[in-house]
Amino acid sequence: MKRSSFLRVVFLAGFLTLLCPSQQLRADNGYEGWLRYAPLKEKEREKFGAFPSTLVVGNDSPLLQASQKELIRGLRGMLGRDLTIEKELPKENAVVLGTLADLRSLAPELHPPVELRTDGYWLTSRRIHGQECIIVAGATDRGTLYGVFALLRKIALAEDLSHLQEAQAPANPVRWVNDWDNLDGRIERGYGGRSMFFENGSVRADLSRANDYARLLASVSVNGCIVNNVNANPRVLATDFLPQLARIADAFRPWGLRLGISVDLSSTKSLGGLDTFDPLDPRVQSWWKEKANEIYRVIPDFAGFLVKADSEGRPGPSSYGRTPADAANTIARALQPHGGIVMYRAFVYDHHLDWRNPKNDRARAAYDIFHPLDGNFDDNVIVQIKHGPIDFQVREPASPLFGGLERTNEAIELQITQEYMGQQRHLCFLVPMWKETLDFDMRVDGGATPVKNIVSGQVFHRALGGFAGVANAGLDANWMGNPMAMANLYGFARLAWDANLSSANIAEEWTRLTFGNDLAVVRAISTMLLSSWPTYENYTGPLGAGTLTDILGSHYGPGVASSENNGWGQWHRADHEGIGMDRTVATGTGFVGQYSPAVQKEFETFPATPDTLLLFFHHVPYAYRLKSGKTVIQHIYDSHYEGAERVSQFVQMWESIRGLVGDDERYAFVLAKLKYQEGHAIVWRDAVCNWFLRVSGIPDTKGRVGNYPNRTEAESMRLQGYVPVDVEPPENASGGKAVACQPATGECAATFHFSGTLGTYQVNVQYFDQNNGKARFRVLAGGRLLDEWVADDSLPNSKLGGDTSTRRKIGRVTLQHGDEIRIEGIPDGGEVAALDYVEINPN
Ligand code: GCV
């Protein structure tokens, strides 16, 4: 969106805030997600005046019982109406709920307009025996449940139901979430608290949270959940553990959600007592068969296994010279008689690549390994492919493997948890990014073959396929650590149902369900969501170079050089002359050759390659001119400044809807997160820009990079107790240094005199919030206390650097020339109350 229209939305939202009286405020900690069922406004409620008061339910299966309860709960919340339950069709208007088979016995004359595929539903309003009825009919019980949620969604969105006629079925049979929960209760790459499934090596006693999670997932038609980390603990298959897993499956079952688990392929050795895990060894094969039988005895609707093998140190078939197909088929054959499936991840690569060899390329791995196996996988195996060829970076092309498996089931793996995307502290709505991959046309055999139609099975006529989303929801009240991050979970599931839904549509729908139908709210939040991914990309990693994050540590703050000189293969190859990976067939790694000939033409040459992916495919000099007319280096500088500036606008937009988002708790929570992001975007901006300035030696034509006239470096202040320390890498602190209060000192201060003129200013204090203590800070100007706070965030590092650098913004401070600015720090634990700089900007 252009800056001018973006600001118009800010203005409009603010204006509407003044016009509209505040909604009645409800307490809301984000637990209900998009299922709030908040009372509709009077005007909206009027639309449902004729809604029936009676409910007829076709059968009494657990799923239909859940459907019935949900309908009652939703209507009570939104319309303040209760439903009376009848066994037979009453002599008054009614809601009729059931499968198509149930409906046939009630009203044989009614047929859906199209044949409903598995999990599909039909919503319609019809006369039955002279009575106006709302019909919710599913192809299966599960489809009926999905129909109920769809109907409730329509009511929450205040849609007109008078001509209700909608028949829908999911495009993808597999719509699973993967949760990377460890049995000890930690979640790998989870940012929403501890596991809701496991604690201390066992399944939790209280699984009510798992039941609520299943409800949330069912409301958006997710039908499977892998509950443990892909880096799997073999114990998950232990005989005494299976009944524990069965309890989770029981919690999921009323919501039509099937449980699956990640398995370690070497379990036959570590757990089974065999001396091998060779998938072609008959003893290994019968062990898996026995294990599958044992599982299905306690979990009859068990969904299947997810496998990570020969990847990042995980054992795999390569130990025995066997292929992924050998391994996948061995366990698939064990599951097959029970209807279970194997999701075998294509994330197989060597993380000890020789970085000195310019022909080495991690991006090639999945295709190189799996393409030759096409057609060798059993029918109940699905190859699960990360959306890009590296690893959930901020900008990657679609994995060429999607086009390389014509005789194999495929699923796309999307990462809902924001590992590389700001870890739920930064707003980053991923649906637009996912859609770029889903809509990407692989042009296999010259035809239109977008990724979405490949994974659904449509293009290559596969019976199985779909979506897997790494969710990692946890025990935090709001599930993911930030109510805004729930938009990604919602968006994932909506795309898994129908990948043709637009990003704007999903953003608006989620916003309305989560925050209400107020126009100003819908506009402001949708606008923020839709521009958040390009914004994040702008201040982190440009032009397809990948996220320039610290890939050896937290994957969070900046760490531009961390990708280089190691075997992980996330190289951007930036040096003093240029940047980018040459992946061309002509001179590079040959990765481009993995695409169909038509797609190769798009990426093989500089001029054909879109700017957004230029550095993914080509190594170019910094002075190379992009299609935008800018040089690469100037683009890096400008995009980082634009990105950081845009986050400030997010803060303003959010502030413009104060009082309209339904409750104060979520409002304040999100505001705090956005303000934090505003500061951290500047940390990113400065680190990346200064790194490239130092390495390229080419100055910013606009003179911003390395030039901060309103800053006073902490190391240049008068220090009492504080001592200057180097920060590594140096670009992650202004001037490469900070000051730290050594714990023995107890309390420290840094002072300087304001050299500007009398006026109102904004004082920004850049400090470090380590996660190993709760240091305290006080800021005084001319002896007046301006602000004080405790640095008690749990950022992902205990060191001073790009992960922990944090901004405290103190607005509207009157200062006059010569005022003493004093920052006092009191360390705590290992946290040294460190300061980077103070910046004083005119208000
Ligand atoms: C579960 C990346 C992540 C790992 C993750 C891995 C994977 O490397 O950093 O935490 O491991 O992907 O997807 O298997």
Short mmCIF file of N, CA, C and O in Angstrom, two decimals, residues 7-21 518-521 523-524 652-653 655-658 660:
data_model
loop_
_atom_site.label_atom_id
_atom_site.label_comp_id
_atom_site.label_asym_id
_atom_site.label_seq_id
_atom_site.Cartn_x
_atom_site.Cartn_y
_atom_site.Cartn_z
N LEU A 7 -1.71 6.24 5.32
CA LEU A 7 -1.97 7.28 6.31
C LEU A 7 -3.44 7.68 6.31
O LEU A 7 -4.00 8.03 7.34
N ARG A 8 -4.08 7.59 5.12
CA ARG A 8 -5.51 7.90 5.06
C ARG A 8 -6.29 6.94 5.97
O ARG A 8 -7.21 7.34 6.66
N VAL A 9 -5.85 5.66 5.95
CA VAL A 9 -6.54 4.68 6.80
C VAL A 9 -6.32 5.03 8.28
O VAL A 9 -7.25 4.99 9.08
N VAL A 10 -5.08 5.44 8.62
CA VAL A 10 -4.81 5.84 10.01
C VAL A 10 -5.77 6.96 10.39
O VAL A 10 -6.42 6.95 11.43
N PHE A 11 -5.90 7.94 9.48
CA PHE A 11 -6.70 9.11 9.77
C PHE A 11 -8.17 8.72 9.92
O PHE A 11 -8.84 9.07 10.86
N LEU A 12 -8.64 7.91 8.94
CA LEU A 12 -10.05 7.52 8.95
C LEU A 12 -10.39 6.76 10.22
O LEU A 12 -11.40 7.00 10.87
N ALA A 13 -9.48 5.84 10.57
CA ALA A 13 -9.73 5.05 11.77
C ALA A 13 -9.84 5.96 12.98
O ALA A 13 -10.74 5.82 13.81
N GLY A 14 -8.96 6.94 13.07
CA GLY A 14 -8.97 7.87 14.20
C GLY A 14 -10.25 8.68 14.21
O GLY A 14 -10.89 8.88 15.25
N PHE A 15 -10.69 9.11 13.03
CA PHE A 15 -11.87 9.93 12.90
C PHE A 15 -13.11 9.15 13.35
O PHE A 15 -13.93 9.62 14.12
N LEU A 16 -13.19 7.90 12.88
CA LEU A 16 -14.34 7.08 13.25
C LEU A 16 -14.37 6.80 14.75
O LEU A 16 -15.41 6.69 15.36
N THR A 17 -13.18 6.74 15.33
CA THR A 17 -13.13 6.54 16.78
C THR A 17 -13.85 7.67 17.50
O THR A 17 -14.55 7.47 18.48
N LEU A 18 -13.67 8.87 16.97
CA LEU A 18 -14.30 10.01 17.62
C LEU A 18 -15.82 9.96 17.44
O LEU A 18 -16.58 10.31 18.33
N LEU A 19 -16.24 9.49 16.27
CA LEU A 19 -17.67 9.48 15.97
C LEU A 19 -18.44 8.40 16.73
O LEU A 19 -19.56 8.61 17.15
N CYS A 20 -17.80 7.20 16.82
CA CYS A 20 -18.56 6.07 17.37
C CYS A 20 -18.39 5.99 18.87
O CYS A 20 -17.26 6.04 19.35
N PRO A 21 -19.46 5.80 19.60
CA PRO A 21 -19.29 5.58 21.04
C PRO A 21 -18.62 4.23 21.27
O PRO A 21 -18.78 3.32 20.47
N ASP A 518 -16.71 -3.46 13.88
CA ASP A 518 -16.58 -2.01 13.73
C ASP A 518 -15.72 -1.67 12.51
O ASP A 518 -14.61 -2.19 12.36
N LEU A 519 -16.24 -0.81 11.67
CA LEU A 519 -15.57 -0.52 10.41
C LEU A 519 -14.14 0.01 10.61
O LEU A 519 -13.21 -0.39 9.91
N ALA A 520 -13.99 0.90 11.58
CA ALA A 520 -12.66 1.48 11.80
C ALA A 520 -11.67 0.41 12.23
O ALA A 520 -10.51 0.39 11.80
N VAL A 521 -12.15 -0.51 13.06
CA VAL A 521 -11.29 -1.59 13.55
C VAL A 521 -10.90 -2.51 12.39
O VAL A 521 -9.74 -2.86 12.21
N ARG A 523 -10.84 -1.89 9.23
CA ARG A 523 -9.91 -1.26 8.28
C ARG A 523 -8.50 -1.17 8.85
O ARG A 523 -7.53 -1.48 8.17
N ALA A 524 -8.42 -0.73 10.08
CA ALA A 524 -7.08 -0.51 10.65
C ALA A 524 -6.34 -1.84 10.78
O ALA A 524 -5.19 -1.97 10.33
N GLN A 652 0.64 3.89 15.51
CA GLN A 652 -0.37 4.94 15.41
C GLN A 652 -1.73 4.38 15.03
O GLN A 652 -2.76 4.79 15.54
N MET A 653 -1.71 3.42 14.11
CA MET A 653 -3.00 2.84 13.68
C MET A 653 -3.68 2.15 14.85
O MET A 653 -4.88 2.26 15.03
N GLU A 655 -3.24 2.78 17.99
CA GLU A 655 -3.73 3.78 18.95
C GLU A 655 -5.02 4.44 18.46
O GLU A 655 -5.85 4.87 19.25
N SER A 656 -5.17 4.49 17.14
CA SER A 656 -6.36 5.14 16.60
C SER A 656 -7.65 4.34 16.86
O SER A 656 -8.73 4.86 16.71
N ILE A 657 -7.52 3.08 17.26
CA ILE A 657 -8.74 2.29 17.51
C ILE A 657 -8.91 1.94 18.98
O ILE A 657 -9.65 1.03 19.34
N ARG A 658 -8.22 2.72 19.80
CA ARG A 658 -8.38 2.52 21.25
C ARG A 658 -9.87 2.60 21.60
O ARG A 658 -10.58 3.45 21.11
N LEU A 660 -12.17 0.61 20.77
CA LEU A 660 -13.08 0.00 19.79
C LEU A 660 -12.86 -1.50 19.62
O LEU A 660 -13.60 -2.15 18.90
#
